Each structure stands twice: as structure tokens, then as C-alpha cells.
Coordinates of C-alpha atoms and ligand atoms in Angstrom, one line a residue:
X1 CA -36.8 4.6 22.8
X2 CA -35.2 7.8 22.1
X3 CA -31.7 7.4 23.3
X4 CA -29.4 10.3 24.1
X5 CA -27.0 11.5 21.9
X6 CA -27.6 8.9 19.6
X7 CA -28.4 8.0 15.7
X8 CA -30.5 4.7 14.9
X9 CA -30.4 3.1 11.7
X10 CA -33.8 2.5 10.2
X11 CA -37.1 4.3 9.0
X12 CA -38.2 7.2 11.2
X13 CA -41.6 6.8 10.7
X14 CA -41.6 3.5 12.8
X15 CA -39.0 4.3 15.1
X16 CA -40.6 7.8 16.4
X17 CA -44.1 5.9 16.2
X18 CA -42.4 3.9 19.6
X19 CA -41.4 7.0 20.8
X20 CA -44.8 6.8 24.0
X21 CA -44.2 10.5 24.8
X22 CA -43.3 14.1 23.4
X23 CA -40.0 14.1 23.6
X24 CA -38.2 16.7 21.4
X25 CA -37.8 20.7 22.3
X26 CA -36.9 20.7 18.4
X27 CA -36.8 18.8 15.2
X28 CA -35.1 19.5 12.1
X29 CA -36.7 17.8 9.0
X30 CA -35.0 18.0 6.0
X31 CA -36.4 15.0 3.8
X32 CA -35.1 13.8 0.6
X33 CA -36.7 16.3 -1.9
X34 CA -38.4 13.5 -4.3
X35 CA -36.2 15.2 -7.4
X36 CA -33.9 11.7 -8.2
X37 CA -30.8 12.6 -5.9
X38 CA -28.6 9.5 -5.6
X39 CA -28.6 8.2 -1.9
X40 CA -27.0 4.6 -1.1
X41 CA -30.6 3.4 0.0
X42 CA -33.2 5.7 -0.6
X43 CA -35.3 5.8 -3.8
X44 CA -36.0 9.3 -4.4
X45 CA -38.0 8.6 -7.0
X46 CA -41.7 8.6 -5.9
X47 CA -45.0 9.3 -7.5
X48 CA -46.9 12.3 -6.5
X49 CA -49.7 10.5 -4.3
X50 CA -46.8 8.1 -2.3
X51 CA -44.5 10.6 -1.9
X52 CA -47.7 13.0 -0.3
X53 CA -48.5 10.4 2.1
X54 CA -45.2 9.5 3.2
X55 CA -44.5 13.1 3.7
X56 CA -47.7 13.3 5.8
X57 CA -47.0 10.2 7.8
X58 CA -43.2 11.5 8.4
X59 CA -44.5 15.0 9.7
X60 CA -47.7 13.5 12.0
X61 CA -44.9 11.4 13.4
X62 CA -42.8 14.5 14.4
X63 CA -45.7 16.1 15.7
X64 CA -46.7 13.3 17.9
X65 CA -43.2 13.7 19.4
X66 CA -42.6 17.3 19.9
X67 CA -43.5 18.8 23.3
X68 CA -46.4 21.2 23.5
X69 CA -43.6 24.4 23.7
X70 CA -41.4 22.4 20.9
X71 CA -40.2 24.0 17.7
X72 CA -40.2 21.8 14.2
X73 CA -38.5 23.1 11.3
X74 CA -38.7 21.8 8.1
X75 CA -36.7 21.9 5.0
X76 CA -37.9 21.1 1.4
X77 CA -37.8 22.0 -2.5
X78 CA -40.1 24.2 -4.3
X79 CA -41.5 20.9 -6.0
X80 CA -42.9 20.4 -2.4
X81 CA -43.4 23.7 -0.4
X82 CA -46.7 24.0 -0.9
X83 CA -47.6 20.0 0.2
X84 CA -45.8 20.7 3.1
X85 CA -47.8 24.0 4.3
X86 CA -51.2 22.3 3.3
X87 CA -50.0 19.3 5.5
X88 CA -48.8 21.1 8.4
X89 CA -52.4 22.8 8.3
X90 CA -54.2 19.5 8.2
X91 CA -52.4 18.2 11.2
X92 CA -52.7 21.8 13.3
X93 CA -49.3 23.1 13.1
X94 CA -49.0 26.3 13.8
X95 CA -46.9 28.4 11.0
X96 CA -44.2 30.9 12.6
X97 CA -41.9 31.6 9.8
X98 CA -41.3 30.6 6.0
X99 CA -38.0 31.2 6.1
X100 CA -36.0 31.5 2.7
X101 CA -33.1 30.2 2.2
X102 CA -31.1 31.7 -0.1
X103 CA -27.7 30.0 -1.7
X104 CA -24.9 30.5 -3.6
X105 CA -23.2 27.9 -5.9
X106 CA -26.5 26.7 -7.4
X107 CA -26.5 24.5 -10.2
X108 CA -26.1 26.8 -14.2
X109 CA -29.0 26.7 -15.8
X110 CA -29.4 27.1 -19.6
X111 CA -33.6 28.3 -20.6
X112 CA -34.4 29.2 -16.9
X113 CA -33.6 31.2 -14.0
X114 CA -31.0 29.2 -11.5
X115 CA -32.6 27.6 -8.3
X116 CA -30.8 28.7 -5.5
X117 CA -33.0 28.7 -3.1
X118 CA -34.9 26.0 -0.4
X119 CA -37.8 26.6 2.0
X120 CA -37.2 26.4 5.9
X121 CA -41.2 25.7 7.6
X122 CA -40.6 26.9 11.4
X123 CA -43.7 25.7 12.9
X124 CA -44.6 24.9 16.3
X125 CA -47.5 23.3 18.4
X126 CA -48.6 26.2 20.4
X127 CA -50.1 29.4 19.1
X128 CA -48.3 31.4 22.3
X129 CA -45.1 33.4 21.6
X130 CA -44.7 33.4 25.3
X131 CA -44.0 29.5 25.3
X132 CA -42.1 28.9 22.7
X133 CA -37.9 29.8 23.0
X134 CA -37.2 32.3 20.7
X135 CA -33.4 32.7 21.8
X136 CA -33.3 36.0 19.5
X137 CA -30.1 37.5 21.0
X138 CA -28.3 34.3 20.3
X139 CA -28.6 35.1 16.5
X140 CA -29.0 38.7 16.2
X141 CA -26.8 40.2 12.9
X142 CA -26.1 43.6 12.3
X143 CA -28.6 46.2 11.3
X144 CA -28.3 48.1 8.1
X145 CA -28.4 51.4 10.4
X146 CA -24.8 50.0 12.0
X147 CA -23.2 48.6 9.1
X148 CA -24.6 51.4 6.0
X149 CA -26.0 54.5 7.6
X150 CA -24.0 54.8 10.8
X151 CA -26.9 55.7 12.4
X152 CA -27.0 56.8 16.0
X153 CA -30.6 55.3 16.6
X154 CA -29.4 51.8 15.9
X155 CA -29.6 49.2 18.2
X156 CA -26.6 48.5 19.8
X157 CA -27.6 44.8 19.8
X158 CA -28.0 44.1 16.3
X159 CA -31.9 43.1 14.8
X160 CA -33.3 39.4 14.1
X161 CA -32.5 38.9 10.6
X162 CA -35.7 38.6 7.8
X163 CA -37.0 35.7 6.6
X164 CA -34.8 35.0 3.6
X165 CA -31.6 33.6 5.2
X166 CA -28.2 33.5 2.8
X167 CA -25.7 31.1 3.3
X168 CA -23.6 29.5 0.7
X169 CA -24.0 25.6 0.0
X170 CA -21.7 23.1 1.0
X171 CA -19.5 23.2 -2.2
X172 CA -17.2 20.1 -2.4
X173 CA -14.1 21.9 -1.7
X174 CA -15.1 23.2 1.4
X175 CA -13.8 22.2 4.4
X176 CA -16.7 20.9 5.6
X177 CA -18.1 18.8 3.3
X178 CA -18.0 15.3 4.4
X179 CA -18.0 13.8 0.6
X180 CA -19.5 10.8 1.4
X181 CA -23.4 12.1 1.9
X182 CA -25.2 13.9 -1.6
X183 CA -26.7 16.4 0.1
X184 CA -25.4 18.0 3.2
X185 CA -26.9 21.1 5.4
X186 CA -24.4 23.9 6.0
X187 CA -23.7 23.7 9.8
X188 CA -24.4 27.8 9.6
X189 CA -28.3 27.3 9.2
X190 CA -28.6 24.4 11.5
X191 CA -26.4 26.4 14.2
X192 CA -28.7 29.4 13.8
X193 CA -32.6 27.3 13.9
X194 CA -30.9 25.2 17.0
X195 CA -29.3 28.3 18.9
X196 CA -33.0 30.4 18.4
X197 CA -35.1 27.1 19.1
X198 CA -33.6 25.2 21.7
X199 CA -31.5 25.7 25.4
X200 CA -28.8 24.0 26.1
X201 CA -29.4 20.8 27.6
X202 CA -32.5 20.8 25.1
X203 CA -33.4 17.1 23.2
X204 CA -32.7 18.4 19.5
X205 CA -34.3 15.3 17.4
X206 CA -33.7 15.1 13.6
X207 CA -35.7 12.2 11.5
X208 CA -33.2 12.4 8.3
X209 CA -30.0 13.0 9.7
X210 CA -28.2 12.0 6.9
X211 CA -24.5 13.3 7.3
X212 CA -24.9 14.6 10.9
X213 CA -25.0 17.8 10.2
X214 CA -27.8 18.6 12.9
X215 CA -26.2 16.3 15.3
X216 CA -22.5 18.1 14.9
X217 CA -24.3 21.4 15.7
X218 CA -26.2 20.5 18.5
X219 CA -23.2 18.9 20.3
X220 CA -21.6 21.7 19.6
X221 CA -24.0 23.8 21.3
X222 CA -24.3 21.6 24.1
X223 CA -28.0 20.0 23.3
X224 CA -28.9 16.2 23.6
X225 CA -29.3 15.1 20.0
X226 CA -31.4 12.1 18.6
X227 CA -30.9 11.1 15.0
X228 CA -32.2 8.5 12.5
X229 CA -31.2 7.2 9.1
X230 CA -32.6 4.8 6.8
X231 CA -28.4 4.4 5.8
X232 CA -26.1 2.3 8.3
X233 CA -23.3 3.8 5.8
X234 CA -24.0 7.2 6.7
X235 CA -24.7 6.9 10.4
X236 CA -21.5 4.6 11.0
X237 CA -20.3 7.6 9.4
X238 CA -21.5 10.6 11.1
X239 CA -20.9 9.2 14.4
X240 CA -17.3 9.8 13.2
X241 CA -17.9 13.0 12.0
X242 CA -19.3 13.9 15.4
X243 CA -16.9 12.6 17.5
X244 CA -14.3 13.9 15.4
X245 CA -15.5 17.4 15.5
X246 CA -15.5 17.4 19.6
X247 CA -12.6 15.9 19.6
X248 CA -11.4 18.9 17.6
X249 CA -10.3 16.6 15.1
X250 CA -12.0 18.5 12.1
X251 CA -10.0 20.7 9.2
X252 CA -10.4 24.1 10.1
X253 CA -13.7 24.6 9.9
X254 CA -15.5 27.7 7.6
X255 CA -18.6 27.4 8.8
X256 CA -19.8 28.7 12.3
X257 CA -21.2 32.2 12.8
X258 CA -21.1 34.7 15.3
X259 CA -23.0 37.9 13.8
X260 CA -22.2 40.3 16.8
X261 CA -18.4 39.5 16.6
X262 CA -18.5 41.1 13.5
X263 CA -20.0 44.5 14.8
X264 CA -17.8 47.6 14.3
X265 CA -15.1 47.9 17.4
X266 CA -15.0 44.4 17.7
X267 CA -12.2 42.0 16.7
X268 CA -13.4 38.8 14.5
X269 CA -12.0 35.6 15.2
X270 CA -9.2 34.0 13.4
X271 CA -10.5 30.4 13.1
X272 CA -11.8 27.8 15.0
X273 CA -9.1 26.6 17.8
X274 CA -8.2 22.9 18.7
X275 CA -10.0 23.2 22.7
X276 CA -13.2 25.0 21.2
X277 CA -15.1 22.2 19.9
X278 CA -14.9 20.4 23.3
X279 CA -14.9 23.9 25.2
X280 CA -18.7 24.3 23.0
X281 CA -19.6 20.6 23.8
X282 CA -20.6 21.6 27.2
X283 CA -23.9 23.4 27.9
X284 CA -23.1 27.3 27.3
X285 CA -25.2 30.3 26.1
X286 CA -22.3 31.8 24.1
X287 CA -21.8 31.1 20.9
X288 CA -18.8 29.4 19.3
X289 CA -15.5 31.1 19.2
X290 CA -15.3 30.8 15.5
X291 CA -14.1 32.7 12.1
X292 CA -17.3 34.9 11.1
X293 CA -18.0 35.0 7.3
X294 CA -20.9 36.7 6.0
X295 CA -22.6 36.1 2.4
Ligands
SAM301 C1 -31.8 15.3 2.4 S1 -30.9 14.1 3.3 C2 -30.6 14.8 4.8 C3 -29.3 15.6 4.8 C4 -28.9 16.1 6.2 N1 -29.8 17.2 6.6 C5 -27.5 16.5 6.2 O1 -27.2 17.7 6.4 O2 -26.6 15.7 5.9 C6 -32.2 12.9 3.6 C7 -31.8 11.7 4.3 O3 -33.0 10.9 4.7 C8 -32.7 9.6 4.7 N2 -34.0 8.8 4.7 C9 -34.8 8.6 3.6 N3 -35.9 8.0 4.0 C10 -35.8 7.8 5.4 C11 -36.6 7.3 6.4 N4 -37.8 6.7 6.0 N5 -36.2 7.2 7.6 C12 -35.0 7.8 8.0 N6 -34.2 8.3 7.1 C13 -34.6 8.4 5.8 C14 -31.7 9.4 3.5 O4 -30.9 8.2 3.7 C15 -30.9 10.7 3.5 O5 -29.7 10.5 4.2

């Protein structure tokens, strides 16, 4: 049932429930929030107890499918963090990281403090490190001792960056945004969980892929992808997008990172170039050729 490098129209929970054997190395989550956002078939509108369940169902169904070493990460609102950590608990997910992330260009607020953040659940099956791919030199940023205090005792190769992740959201006069989808992952924080989480060659599988944002990323880094959507709008859609990015179709892009480019003594890269989006399309280790911006 899961087809390669693919995206299926319909719900996940019964498509994944066909799905006979684990299947994924990593899934991405990132549900609609339950807070009213306008999709074109979606209600996300639910009350508490349906919305609970479904978010249980969706999560055991995931689970079912991710191999014993597999990584899931889940994204979700503060409304819902704390469902989210009780369920994973019920169904024996074992918690790695909750991961912060931190955004620019939330919405103004007038009587409270501006949200600009959303939670990022990295959980796996297993309990052993050992088993799980942690590919930590693929994301490794600069340390405070290279970039502040010149100091001599720094690691040459950068440290693992903390739990509270900032990236900017996909404003809509960004390059990237796709303008058809209401809310759309930065390829940045998809590019990071896929590159620490999976090899290339790895089955990346996302239930809500809504844009294609975790599909773009993982062909870019040379993973198998499997999708689904509820929306036959959006997936006609992002099968566009994705073809259009390897193709190296795409507006210059302002999204990829590549934190040890931007180490001192090393020349950052000027933009994403027409070949490098097939060039990344084949299995590779390195990371794309890209512009680095930091937040
Ligand atoms: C928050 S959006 C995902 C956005 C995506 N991460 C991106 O970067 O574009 C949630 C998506 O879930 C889809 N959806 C809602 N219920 C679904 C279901 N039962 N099965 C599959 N997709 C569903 C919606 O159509 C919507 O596109």
C-alpha cells in the first residue's frame, strides 16, 4: 500500500491502517491544530473529546507503521501539546526531545503576549540511542565559543543545537510560499528533523502533507517519501511543487540551511543554482548547496 514517492488523496487513518507492515524510518505529523484555520476540506472545528480521539487514532496509526529504529515527530499548538504527550505515553512512545519552535512574523496581539511559537514531539519506538539515527553532524550550527568568545577550546565541528529551534514562518512574500495551502512548514525545519532522522534512501512518511513541504525536502535529500491528504486540490498541487523544485524550476529559494558553511574561514553560498535541486535529488550525505540565513 505505501507507494514510493508518492501522495494519496484520502484520510490517513484508513489508508496507513492497510499499510500490513512497519514501514516508515520517519514520520512527520503536523495535524491541523483544531483552532478554525480555513482548509478547502477539513473542518478544523472539533470538540474537545472528537478532536482527542481522532488525534489518538491518527498517532496509533503512525505508530503501527514506523519500524522498531523509526523516528516520529510531531508538530502541534499549545491548545494541544499536552494531549499529545499524554497520548504518546498511553501508546508507549518513547519521548526524545520537545523541541521548541520558535518563529518570527507571528500574528500582533493586543491584551496578550504574541504566540510565536509551536511544539515539535520527537519520539521514537525504541528506548536505545544506539538504534535510532541521530545524523548529528548533518545539522551541527555554530557554538557560541566560535561565533562570540573566539574560544580556542571550541569544537571545530560546531554543537547540536538546543531544543528551542528559530526559524521564521513562511510569510506570504517569501519565495517559498506556495499561496495556495493555509499553513505551510518552512522547508528549514523539515530539512533539519529529515537530515538528523533518516539516511538517504530512507522511507520518510508524512500523514498531513498538506503543501508538500515534507515531501520537497525529502526528495531533496534523496529519501523515498510517502504522503497523504484528505485534499485532491493540494496534492494535485504539491506534486507540482515537487516536481518543479527537482526540476529546478522553483524562484530562488530562501530556505535551505547549511550551519557549517557559515563557520568563520568559510565562504557562504550565493543562492541555490539551477543543477542543485536535481544534483540533491540523488542519495548524498552532504547537504544542499544553498544560501545560509540564520534567525
Ligand atoms: C497543518 S496542515 C499540514 C501542512 C504541511 N505540514 C505543510 O507544510 O504544508 C494539515 C493538513 O492535514 C490535512 N488533513 C486533515 N485531516 C486529514 C486526514 N484525516 N487525513 C489526511 N489529511 C488530513 C488537511 O487537508 C491539511 O492540508
Amino acid at each position: 500500500m505505501i507507494k514510493r514517492n508518492e501522495i494519496i488523496q484520502g484520510d490517513c487513518i484508513e489508508i496507513l491502517g492497510k499499510v500490513t507492515e512497519p514501514a516508515a524510518d520517519l514520520i512527520f505529523a503536523d495535524p491541523p491544530f483544531n483552532i478554525g484555520y480555513k482548509y478547502d476540506v477539513y473542518e478544523d472545528r472539533k470538540a474537545y473529546d472528537e478532536y482527542y480521539q481522532w488525534t489518538h487514532d491518527w498517532m496509533a496509526a503512525c505508530q503501527k507503521i514506523l519500524k522498531p529504529n523509526g523516528s516520529f515527530w510531531v508538530a502541534i499548538g499549545d491548545d494541544y501539546a499536552a494531549e499529545v504527550r499524554v497520548i504518546a505515553r498511553k501508546l508507549g512512545l518513547n519521548l526524545r526531545n520537545w523541541v521548541i519552535w520558535h518563529y518570527t512574523f507571528g500574528q500582533a496581539t493586543k491584551n496578550k503576549f504574541a504566540r510565536s511559537h509551536t511544539h515539535l514531539f520527537y519520539f521514537t519506538n525504541t528506548t536505545n540511542p544506539k538504534a535510532i539515527t541521530f545524523n548529528d553532524m548533518e545539522i551541527r550550527v555554530p557554538s557560541a565559543r566560535q561565533t562570540t568568545y573566539a574560544d580556542k577550546r571550541a569544537n571545530p565541528k560546531g554543537k547540536i543545537p538546543d531544543d528551542v529551534w528559530s526559524f521564521s514562518r513562511v510569510c506570504g512574500t517569501f519565495n517559498e510560499r506556495v499561496k495556495w495551502h493555509p499553513c505551510q512548514m518552512p522547508q528549514r525545519v523539515l530539512e533539519r528533523i529529515i537530515k538528523v532522522s533518516s539516511n538517504p534512501g530512507d522511507m520518510v512518511i508524512d500523514p498531513f502533507s498538506g503543501s508538500g513541504t515534507t515531501m520537497v525536502a525529502a526528495a531533496m535529500l534523496g529519501r523515498e517519501y510517502f504522503g497523504t491528504d484528505l485534499s485532491e486540490d493540494y496534492v494535485a498541487k504539491s506534486k507540482i511543487r515537487i516536481a518543479d523544485t527537482l526540476a529546478g524550476r522553483c524562484k530562488k529559494t530562501d530556505i535551505s540551511e547549511n550551519p557549517v558553511a557559515k563557520r568563520p574561514g568559510r565562504k557562504v553560498g550565493g543562492g541555490r543554482k539551477k543543477s542543485v535541486a536535481a544534483k540533491s535529488a540523488k542519495p548524498s550525505n552532504s547537504a544542499p548547496d544553498t544560501a545560509v540565513l540564520f534567525d
